[in-house]
Coordinates of C-alpha atoms in Angstrom, one line a residue:
M87 CA 33.1 -24.0 5.5
T88 CA 35.3 -21.0 4.7
P89 CA 35.4 -18.5 7.5
P90 CA 34.2 -15.0 6.7
L91 CA 36.9 -12.4 5.8
P92 CA 37.7 -9.9 8.5
P93 CA 36.4 -6.4 7.8
E94 CA 38.7 -4.1 5.8
L95 CA 40.5 -1.6 7.9
P96 CA 40.5 2.1 6.8
A97 CA 43.9 3.1 5.4
I98 CA 45.9 5.9 7.0
L99 CA 49.1 7.5 5.8
V100 CA 51.5 8.8 8.5
V101 CA 53.9 11.4 7.2
D102 CA 56.8 12.3 9.6
D103 CA 60.5 12.8 9.0
E104 CA 61.3 11.1 12.3
V105 CA 61.4 7.3 12.1
R106 CA 60.7 6.9 15.8
S107 CA 57.6 9.0 15.6
Q108 CA 56.4 6.9 12.6
E109 CA 56.9 3.7 14.6
A110 CA 55.2 5.1 17.7
L111 CA 52.2 6.0 15.6
R112 CA 52.2 2.7 13.8
R113 CA 52.1 0.7 17.1
T114 CA 49.2 2.9 18.4
L115 CA 47.1 2.7 15.2
E116 CA 47.8 -0.7 13.6
E117 CA 45.0 -2.5 15.4
D118 CA 42.4 -0.2 14.0
F119 CA 43.9 1.0 10.7
E120 CA 45.9 -0.1 7.8
V121 CA 49.0 2.1 8.4
H122 CA 51.3 3.4 5.6
T123 CA 54.3 5.6 6.4
A124 CA 56.3 8.2 4.5
S125 CA 59.3 10.4 5.6
N126 CA 58.7 13.3 3.2
A127 CA 56.3 14.8 0.7
K128 CA 57.7 12.9 -2.3
E129 CA 57.2 9.5 -0.5
A130 CA 53.8 10.5 0.6
L131 CA 52.6 11.4 -2.9
A132 CA 53.9 8.1 -4.1
V133 CA 51.9 6.2 -1.5
L134 CA 48.8 8.2 -2.4
E135 CA 49.3 7.3 -6.1
R136 CA 49.1 3.6 -5.4
E137 CA 46.9 3.2 -2.3
W138 CA 43.3 4.3 -1.4
I139 CA 44.1 6.4 1.6
R140 CA 41.2 7.5 3.8
I141 CA 43.2 9.7 6.3
V142 CA 46.5 11.6 5.9
L143 CA 48.2 12.4 9.3
C144 CA 51.1 14.7 8.6
D145 CA 53.7 16.4 10.6
Q146 CA 53.8 20.2 10.1
R147 CA 57.5 21.0 10.1
M148 CA 59.6 18.7 7.9
P149 CA 62.6 19.3 5.7
G150 CA 61.6 20.6 2.3
T151 CA 57.9 20.7 1.9
S152 CA 55.9 21.6 5.0
G153 CA 52.8 19.7 6.2
V154 CA 50.4 22.4 5.1
A155 CA 52.0 22.6 1.6
L156 CA 51.7 18.8 1.3
L157 CA 48.1 18.7 2.4
R158 CA 47.3 21.5 0.0
Q159 CA 48.4 19.2 -2.8
V160 CA 46.4 16.3 -1.3
R161 CA 43.3 18.5 -1.2
E162 CA 43.6 19.3 -4.9
R163 CA 44.3 15.7 -6.1
W164 CA 42.5 13.6 -3.5
P165 CA 39.8 15.8 -1.9
E166 CA 38.0 12.9 -0.3
A167 CA 40.9 12.1 2.0
I168 CA 40.6 13.5 5.5
R169 CA 43.6 15.7 6.3
I170 CA 45.1 16.1 9.8
I171 CA 48.1 18.1 11.0
I172 CA 50.1 16.9 14.0
S173 CA 52.8 19.2 15.3
G174 CA 54.8 20.2 18.4
Y175 CA 54.4 23.8 17.7
T176 CA 51.4 26.1 18.3
D177 CA 52.1 28.8 15.8
S178 CA 48.7 30.4 15.0
E179 CA 49.8 31.3 11.5
D180 CA 50.4 27.6 10.8
I181 CA 46.9 26.8 12.1
I182 CA 45.2 29.5 10.1
E183 CA 47.1 28.6 6.9
G184 CA 46.3 24.9 7.4
I185 CA 42.6 25.7 7.7
N186 CA 42.4 28.1 4.9
Q187 CA 44.6 26.5 2.3
A188 CA 44.7 22.7 3.1
G189 CA 41.2 22.4 4.6
I190 CA 42.5 20.3 7.5
Y191 CA 40.0 18.4 9.7
Q192 CA 42.0 18.6 12.9
Y193 CA 45.2 20.3 14.2
L194 CA 46.7 17.9 16.8
L195 CA 49.6 18.8 19.2
K196 CA 52.5 16.8 20.3
P197 CA 53.0 15.0 22.7
W198 CA 49.8 13.2 21.8
Q199 CA 47.7 10.9 24.0
P200 CA 47.0 7.5 22.5
E201 CA 43.3 7.4 23.6
Q202 CA 42.6 10.9 22.3
L203 CA 44.5 10.3 19.1
L204 CA 42.5 7.1 18.4
L205 CA 39.2 8.8 19.2
T206 CA 40.0 11.6 16.7
L207 CA 41.1 9.3 13.9
K208 CA 38.2 6.9 14.3
S209 CA 35.8 9.9 14.0
A210 CA 37.7 11.0 10.9
A211 CA 37.5 7.5 9.4
E212 CA 33.7 7.4 10.1
M213 CA 33.3 10.8 8.5
A214 CA 35.3 9.6 5.4
R215 CA 33.0 6.5 5.2
L216 CA 29.9 8.5 5.4
H217 CA 31.2 10.9 2.8
A218 CA 32.0 8.0 0.4
E219 CA 28.6 6.5 1.1
N220 CA 26.9 9.8 0.4
Q221 CA 28.7 10.2 -2.9
R222 CA 27.8 6.6 -3.9
L223 CA 24.1 7.2 -3.1
A224 CA 24.1 10.5 -4.9
M225 CA 25.6 8.8 -8.0
E226 CA 23.1 6.0 -7.8
L227 CA 20.2 8.5 -7.5
R228 CA 21.5 10.4 -10.5
T229 CA 21.8 7.1 -12.5
A230 CA 18.5 5.7 -11.2
A231 CA 16.4 8.9 -11.8
P232 CA 15.4 7.9 -15.4
V233 CA 14.8 4.3 -14.3
L234 CA 12.6 5.5 -11.4
E235 CA 10.7 7.9 -13.7
R236 CA 10.0 5.0 -16.1
Q237 CA 8.8 2.8 -13.3
V238 CA 6.5 5.5 -12.0
E239 CA 5.1 6.1 -15.4
N240 CA 4.6 2.3 -16.0
R241 CA 2.7 2.0 -12.7
R242 CA 0.6 5.0 -13.5
G243 CA -0.3 3.5 -16.8
A244 CA -1.1 0.1 -15.2
A245 CA -3.4 1.9 -12.8
R246 CA -5.2 3.7 -15.6
R247 CA -5.7 0.4 -17.5
R248 CA -6.8 -1.5 -14.5
F249 CA -9.4 1.1 -13.4
A250 CA -10.5 2.3 -16.8
L251 CA -14.2 2.3 -17.7
D252 CA -13.5 -0.3 -20.4
A253 CA -12.1 -2.6 -17.6
I254 CA -15.5 -2.7 -15.8
V255 CA -16.9 -6.2 -16.6
R256 CA -20.3 -6.1 -18.2
A257 CA -22.3 -8.0 -20.8
P258 CA -24.1 -6.8 -23.9
G259 CA -27.4 -5.3 -22.9
S260 CA -26.2 -4.6 -19.3
P261 CA -27.6 -1.5 -17.6
M262 CA -23.9 -0.8 -16.7
H263 CA -23.4 0.4 -20.3
G264 CA -25.5 3.5 -19.6
I265 CA -23.8 4.1 -16.3
C266 CA -20.3 3.9 -17.9
T267 CA -21.4 6.3 -20.6
L268 CA -22.6 8.8 -18.0
V269 CA -19.4 8.4 -16.0
K270 CA -17.3 9.0 -19.2
K271 CA -19.1 12.4 -19.6
L272 CA -18.7 13.3 -16.0
S273 CA -14.9 12.5 -15.9
A274 CA -14.3 15.5 -18.2
L275 CA -16.2 17.9 -15.9
D276 CA -14.6 18.9 -12.6
I277 CA -17.8 18.8 -10.6
P278 CA -18.9 16.8 -7.5
V279 CA -20.5 13.4 -8.1
L280 CA -22.7 11.4 -5.8
L281 CA -22.6 7.6 -6.3
T282 CA -25.6 5.8 -4.8
G283 CA -26.4 2.1 -4.6
E284 CA -26.3 -1.0 -2.3
S285 CA -23.1 -2.0 -0.6
G286 CA -20.8 -4.1 -2.9
T287 CA -22.2 -2.8 -6.2
G288 CA -18.9 -1.3 -7.3
K289 CA -19.3 2.4 -6.4
E290 CA -15.6 2.7 -5.5
L291 CA -14.6 1.1 -8.8
L292 CA -16.7 3.7 -10.7
A293 CA -15.1 6.5 -8.5
R294 CA -11.6 5.3 -9.5
A295 CA -12.7 5.2 -13.2
L296 CA -13.9 8.8 -12.8
H297 CA -10.5 9.8 -11.4
Y298 CA -8.3 7.9 -13.9
D299 CA -10.3 9.2 -16.9
S300 CA -10.0 12.9 -15.7
R301 CA -7.4 15.5 -16.0
R302 CA -6.5 14.7 -12.3
A303 CA -5.4 11.2 -13.2
D304 CA -1.7 11.9 -12.5
E305 CA -2.5 13.0 -8.9
A306 CA -3.6 11.2 -5.8
F307 CA -6.8 9.2 -5.4
V308 CA -7.6 9.1 -1.7
V309 CA -10.5 7.2 0.0
E310 CA -12.0 7.6 3.5
N311 CA -14.9 5.6 4.9
C312 CA -16.8 8.2 6.8
G313 CA -18.9 5.6 8.7
A314 CA -15.9 3.9 10.2
L315 CA -14.7 6.6 12.6
P316 CA -16.2 8.9 15.3
D317 CA -16.4 12.6 14.5
Q318 CA -13.2 13.7 16.3
L319 CA -11.1 11.0 14.6
L320 CA -12.8 11.6 11.2
E321 CA -12.1 15.3 11.4
S322 CA -8.4 14.6 12.2
E323 CA -8.1 12.1 9.4
L324 CA -9.7 14.3 6.8
F325 CA -8.5 17.8 7.9
G326 CA -5.3 16.9 9.8
H327 CA -4.2 18.2 13.2
K328 CA -1.4 20.1 15.0
R329 CA 0.7 18.7 17.7
G330 CA -1.0 18.9 21.1
A331 CA -4.4 19.6 19.6
F332 CA -5.8 16.7 21.7
T333 CA -4.6 13.8 23.8
G334 CA -2.4 11.6 21.7
A335 CA -1.6 14.3 19.1
F336 CA 2.2 13.9 19.5
E337 CA 3.0 15.4 16.0
D338 CA 1.5 17.4 13.2
R339 CA -0.5 15.3 10.8
I340 CA -1.4 16.1 7.2
G341 CA -5.1 15.4 6.5
L342 CA -6.4 13.3 3.7
F343 CA -7.9 16.3 1.9
K344 CA -4.4 17.9 1.7
Q345 CA -3.0 14.6 0.5
A346 CA -5.6 14.6 -2.2
D347 CA -4.7 18.2 -3.2
G348 CA -4.7 18.3 -7.0
G349 CA -6.4 14.9 -7.2
T350 CA -9.6 13.2 -6.1
M351 CA -11.1 12.6 -2.6
L352 CA -13.7 9.8 -2.3
L353 CA -15.9 10.2 0.8
D354 CA -17.4 6.7 1.1
E355 CA -20.5 6.1 3.2
V356 CA -21.0 9.9 3.6
G357 CA -24.6 9.3 4.6
E358 CA -23.3 7.9 8.0
T359 CA -21.9 11.3 9.1
S360 CA -23.3 13.2 12.0
A361 CA -25.1 16.6 11.7
A362 CA -22.1 18.3 13.5
F363 CA -19.6 16.9 11.1
Q364 CA -21.7 17.7 8.1
V365 CA -21.4 21.4 9.0
K366 CA -17.6 21.2 8.9
L367 CA -17.6 19.2 5.6
L368 CA -19.9 21.8 4.0
R369 CA -17.4 24.6 4.8
V370 CA -14.6 22.7 3.1
L371 CA -16.7 22.2 0.0
Q372 CA -17.8 25.9 0.0
E373 CA -14.5 27.6 0.8
G374 CA -12.0 25.1 -0.8
E375 CA -10.0 25.1 2.4
V376 CA -9.5 22.9 5.5
R377 CA -8.6 23.9 9.0
P378 CA -6.5 21.2 10.8
V379 CA -7.6 20.5 14.4
G380 CA -5.8 23.0 16.6
A381 CA -4.5 25.2 13.7
A382 CA -4.8 29.0 13.8
R383 CA -5.6 29.4 10.1
P384 CA -7.1 27.3 7.2
I385 CA -5.1 25.6 4.4
P386 CA -6.3 25.9 0.8
V387 CA -7.0 22.6 -1.0
D388 CA -8.0 21.7 -4.5
A389 CA -9.5 18.2 -4.6
R390 CA -12.4 16.9 -6.6
V391 CA -14.9 15.4 -4.2
I392 CA -16.8 12.2 -5.1
A393 CA -19.2 11.0 -2.4
A394 CA -20.7 7.5 -2.2
T395 CA -23.5 6.1 0.0
N396 CA -25.9 3.2 0.2
R397 CA -28.6 5.4 1.8
D398 CA -31.3 7.4 0.0
L399 CA -30.0 10.8 0.8
E400 CA -33.1 12.6 -0.6
A401 CA -35.1 10.6 2.0
E402 CA -32.5 11.4 4.6
V403 CA -32.8 15.1 3.8
L404 CA -36.6 15.0 4.1
A405 CA -36.3 13.1 7.5
G406 CA -33.9 15.9 8.7
R407 CA -30.9 13.5 9.1
F408 CA -28.8 15.0 6.4
R409 CA -28.3 18.7 5.6
E410 CA -30.0 19.8 2.4
D411 CA -27.3 22.3 1.5
L412 CA -24.6 19.7 1.9
Y413 CA -26.6 17.3 -0.3
Y414 CA -26.7 19.7 -3.1
R415 CA -23.0 20.5 -2.7
L416 CA -22.2 16.8 -3.1
A417 CA -24.8 15.8 -5.7
A418 CA -24.2 18.0 -8.7
V419 CA -24.8 14.8 -10.6
T420 CA -26.1 11.6 -9.0
V421 CA -25.2 8.2 -10.5
S422 CA -27.2 5.2 -9.3
V423 CA -25.4 1.9 -9.5
P424 CA -27.8 -1.0 -10.0
P425 CA -27.5 -4.1 -7.8
L426 CA -26.3 -7.4 -9.2
R427 CA -29.8 -8.9 -9.2
E428 CA -30.9 -6.3 -11.7
R429 CA -28.1 -7.2 -14.2
P430 CA -28.0 -11.0 -14.1
M431 CA -26.4 -11.0 -17.6
D432 CA -23.2 -9.7 -15.9
I433 CA -23.0 -12.4 -13.3
P434 CA -21.2 -15.1 -15.4
L435 CA -18.6 -12.6 -16.7
I436 CA -18.0 -11.1 -13.2
A437 CA -17.7 -14.6 -11.6
Q438 CA -15.2 -15.7 -14.2
A439 CA -13.2 -12.5 -13.8
L440 CA -13.1 -13.0 -10.1
L441 CA -11.9 -16.6 -10.6
D442 CA -9.2 -15.4 -13.0
E443 CA -8.1 -12.8 -10.5
S444 CA -8.0 -15.4 -7.6
Q445 CA -6.1 -17.8 -9.8
A446 CA -3.4 -15.2 -10.5
A447 CA -3.1 -14.3 -6.8
L448 CA -3.0 -18.0 -5.6
G449 CA -0.8 -19.3 -8.4
R450 CA -3.3 -22.1 -9.2
R451 CA -5.3 -22.9 -12.3
F452 CA -8.9 -24.1 -12.5
E453 CA -11.2 -25.1 -15.3
P454 CA -13.7 -22.4 -16.4
L455 CA -17.0 -22.2 -14.5
S456 CA -19.4 -24.9 -15.7
G457 CA -23.0 -24.3 -16.9
E458 CA -24.4 -25.8 -13.7
I459 CA -22.4 -23.4 -11.6
I460 CA -23.5 -20.4 -13.8
D461 CA -27.2 -21.4 -13.5
C462 CA -27.0 -21.5 -9.7
L463 CA -25.2 -18.1 -9.6
V464 CA -27.6 -16.4 -11.9
A465 CA -30.6 -17.7 -9.9
W466 CA -29.5 -16.2 -6.6
R467 CA -30.5 -12.7 -5.7
W468 CA -27.1 -11.6 -4.3
P469 CA -28.0 -9.3 -1.4
G470 CA -24.3 -8.7 -0.9
N471 CA -23.7 -8.0 -4.6
V472 CA -20.2 -8.4 -6.0
R473 CA -18.6 -8.8 -2.5
E474 CA -20.9 -11.8 -1.9
L475 CA -20.1 -13.2 -5.3
R476 CA -16.4 -12.9 -4.6
N477 CA -16.9 -14.9 -1.4
E478 CA -18.7 -17.7 -3.3
V479 CA -15.8 -17.9 -5.8
L480 CA -13.3 -18.1 -3.0
R481 CA -15.4 -20.8 -1.3
M482 CA -15.4 -22.9 -4.4
I483 CA -11.6 -22.5 -4.7
A484 CA -11.1 -23.5 -1.1
L485 CA -13.2 -26.6 -1.4
A486 CA -12.1 -27.7 -4.8
D487 CA -10.5 -31.0 -5.5
G488 CA -7.8 -30.6 -8.0
D489 CA -8.4 -28.1 -10.8
S490 CA -12.1 -28.7 -11.2
L491 CA -14.8 -26.5 -9.5
S492 CA -18.2 -28.1 -8.7
A493 CA -21.6 -26.6 -7.9
S494 CA -21.6 -28.7 -4.8
H495 CA -19.0 -26.3 -3.4
L496 CA -21.5 -23.4 -3.5
S497 CA -23.2 -22.3 -0.3
P498 CA -26.5 -24.1 0.3
R499 CA -28.6 -20.9 -0.2
V500 CA -27.1 -20.4 -3.7
L501 CA -27.5 -24.1 -4.5
R502 CA -31.2 -24.1 -3.4
A503 CA -31.8 -21.0 -5.7
G504 CA -30.3 -22.9 -8.6
E505 CA -32.4 -26.0 -7.9
A506 CA -35.6 -23.9 -7.5
A507 CA -34.9 -22.2 -10.9
E508 CA -34.3 -25.5 -12.6
E509 CA -37.4 -27.3 -11.1
P510 CA -40.1 -24.9 -9.8
A511 CA -42.5 -27.8 -9.6
L512 CA -40.6 -29.2 -6.6
N513 CA -41.4 -26.1 -4.6
L514 CA -45.0 -27.3 -4.0
L515 CA -44.6 -28.4 -0.4
G516 CA -46.8 -25.7 0.9
E517 CA -46.8 -23.9 4.2
L518 CA -46.8 -25.6 7.6
E519 CA -50.6 -26.0 7.9
G520 CA -52.9 -28.8 8.9
D521 CA -52.7 -31.2 11.8
L522 CA -49.5 -32.3 13.5
K523 CA -48.9 -35.3 11.2
T524 CA -49.2 -33.2 8.1
R525 CA -46.8 -30.5 9.4
L526 CA -44.2 -33.1 10.4
E527 CA -44.4 -34.7 7.0
T528 CA -43.9 -31.3 5.4
L529 CA -40.9 -30.6 7.5
E530 CA -39.5 -34.0 6.8
A531 CA -39.9 -33.5 3.0
R532 CA -38.1 -30.1 3.2
I533 CA -35.2 -31.7 5.2
V534 CA -34.8 -34.5 2.7
R535 CA -35.0 -32.2 -0.3
E536 CA -32.4 -29.8 1.3
S537 CA -30.0 -32.7 1.9
L538 CA -30.4 -33.9 -1.7
I539 CA -29.7 -30.4 -3.1
R540 CA -26.6 -30.1 -0.9
H541 CA -25.3 -33.4 -2.2
R542 CA -26.3 -32.7 -5.8
W543 CA -29.0 -35.5 -5.7
N544 CA -26.4 -38.1 -4.8
K545 CA -28.7 -40.5 -2.9
T546 CA -26.0 -42.5 -1.3
R547 CA -24.5 -39.4 0.4
A548 CA -27.9 -37.9 1.3
A549 CA -29.0 -41.2 2.9
K550 CA -25.8 -41.4 4.9
E551 CA -26.3 -37.9 6.2
L552 CA -29.9 -38.6 7.1
G553 CA -29.1 -41.9 8.7
L554 CA -31.3 -43.8 6.2
S555 CA -30.7 -46.8 3.9
R556 CA -31.0 -46.2 0.1
V557 CA -34.3 -48.1 0.1
G558 CA -35.6 -46.0 3.0
L559 CA -34.6 -42.8 1.2
R560 CA -36.1 -43.9 -2.1
S561 CA -39.4 -44.6 -0.3
K562 CA -39.5 -41.1 1.1
L563 CA -38.7 -39.6 -2.3
T564 CA -41.6 -41.5 -3.8
R565 CA -43.9 -40.5 -1.0
Y566 CA -43.1 -36.8 -1.2
G567 CA -42.8 -36.6 -5.0
L568 CA -39.1 -35.7 -4.8
D569 CA -37.7 -38.6 -6.9
K570 CA -35.8 -37.2 -9.9
G571 CA -35.0 -40.7 -11.1
D572 CA -31.5 -41.9 -11.7

């Protein structure tokens, strides 16, 4: 294995008409620098022409051209080189001339101390390195500015396409068509909007569509879950705080409202806020300004506010749990998002879209969802809406063998819903009534049926799970009217 190359040493040019002084400086510096020497200005300029010199260490009084005169030429032709005068004389005029005309970094006096000289030159070399790095970065930034601008624009365009109203998955005849039409109209109006609906119905997705279809699309879209934090932390998150305003406030913090200035602020689960916080939020909406915790004066903000909740805020107002004036500030227009069970025609499309999304994230490919899977998905009521549907898709992917998804990979509750939809006649087992024997038989029938559903009516697997022989299982199926036949 080839050993790594040693780090390159910074190059220094020593200009002195005395050879002994040159050699003394070489011996002192050669471990930390690549040392070049010259006896006069002509030799020094020749070295500078062919070498990349970081530091020029020049004697002041030399025959012909003085040190300051030489360094003045160096400053004009190689301004990035650090220029240092070393002299046995303390003539103030030389020092002033060197500073004004040659832009020297240091004026060192002879006799010099090796430690002090090395310390000064190492500092000079580090400054030269930082200066070169700064120039390189400045050049890269100038060159990269158009590239960065294109990247930002491309990402902005990708966000608009991803969260556009047309990207919301829905089938012909879906109630979401009317919702999207209303959102399209509202996006052109800079007014507050209240999104209501059960958790997981896609309220945040609609809020993003509102933002990216509005004139504020190029600005920030900021989300805060108002039900996740206590009042003090929520106030700090939304309005910001000054250092020392409370225990743990070690620095100033810009609030989310200010971060959303010019853009859109989504207040998710706004129905969970306390009465005390509702007063502070109302002032922000009325005055268009926020007061950071601990600040002496408010800060103006211009953010469109979209609120979302799974509560019935009108009922909350009547019950005295939500301020009526805040409600009307938030709900210039209310958009009610229907749950998934009220738009079953969307379920197959959403499930396939979730599968495609998961495939891309996991780098795996699966066959499209089968009709059997779709029937089970459509039959279930989805109390958790799209979030629950996403979990079912992920469950099938996790349990899949190869690239094929099976209905047997669905949760038992979803599977039972599918079976009940397919064969309603099998749901005639009745309630647990009658004597003990009758009730035990009813329970046994339900257990057998659930096992069969879970194993997709594979009698061998169901019998193994129940500890029965195939003959014994077939007898119970016949007895309870559960035999579907082979």
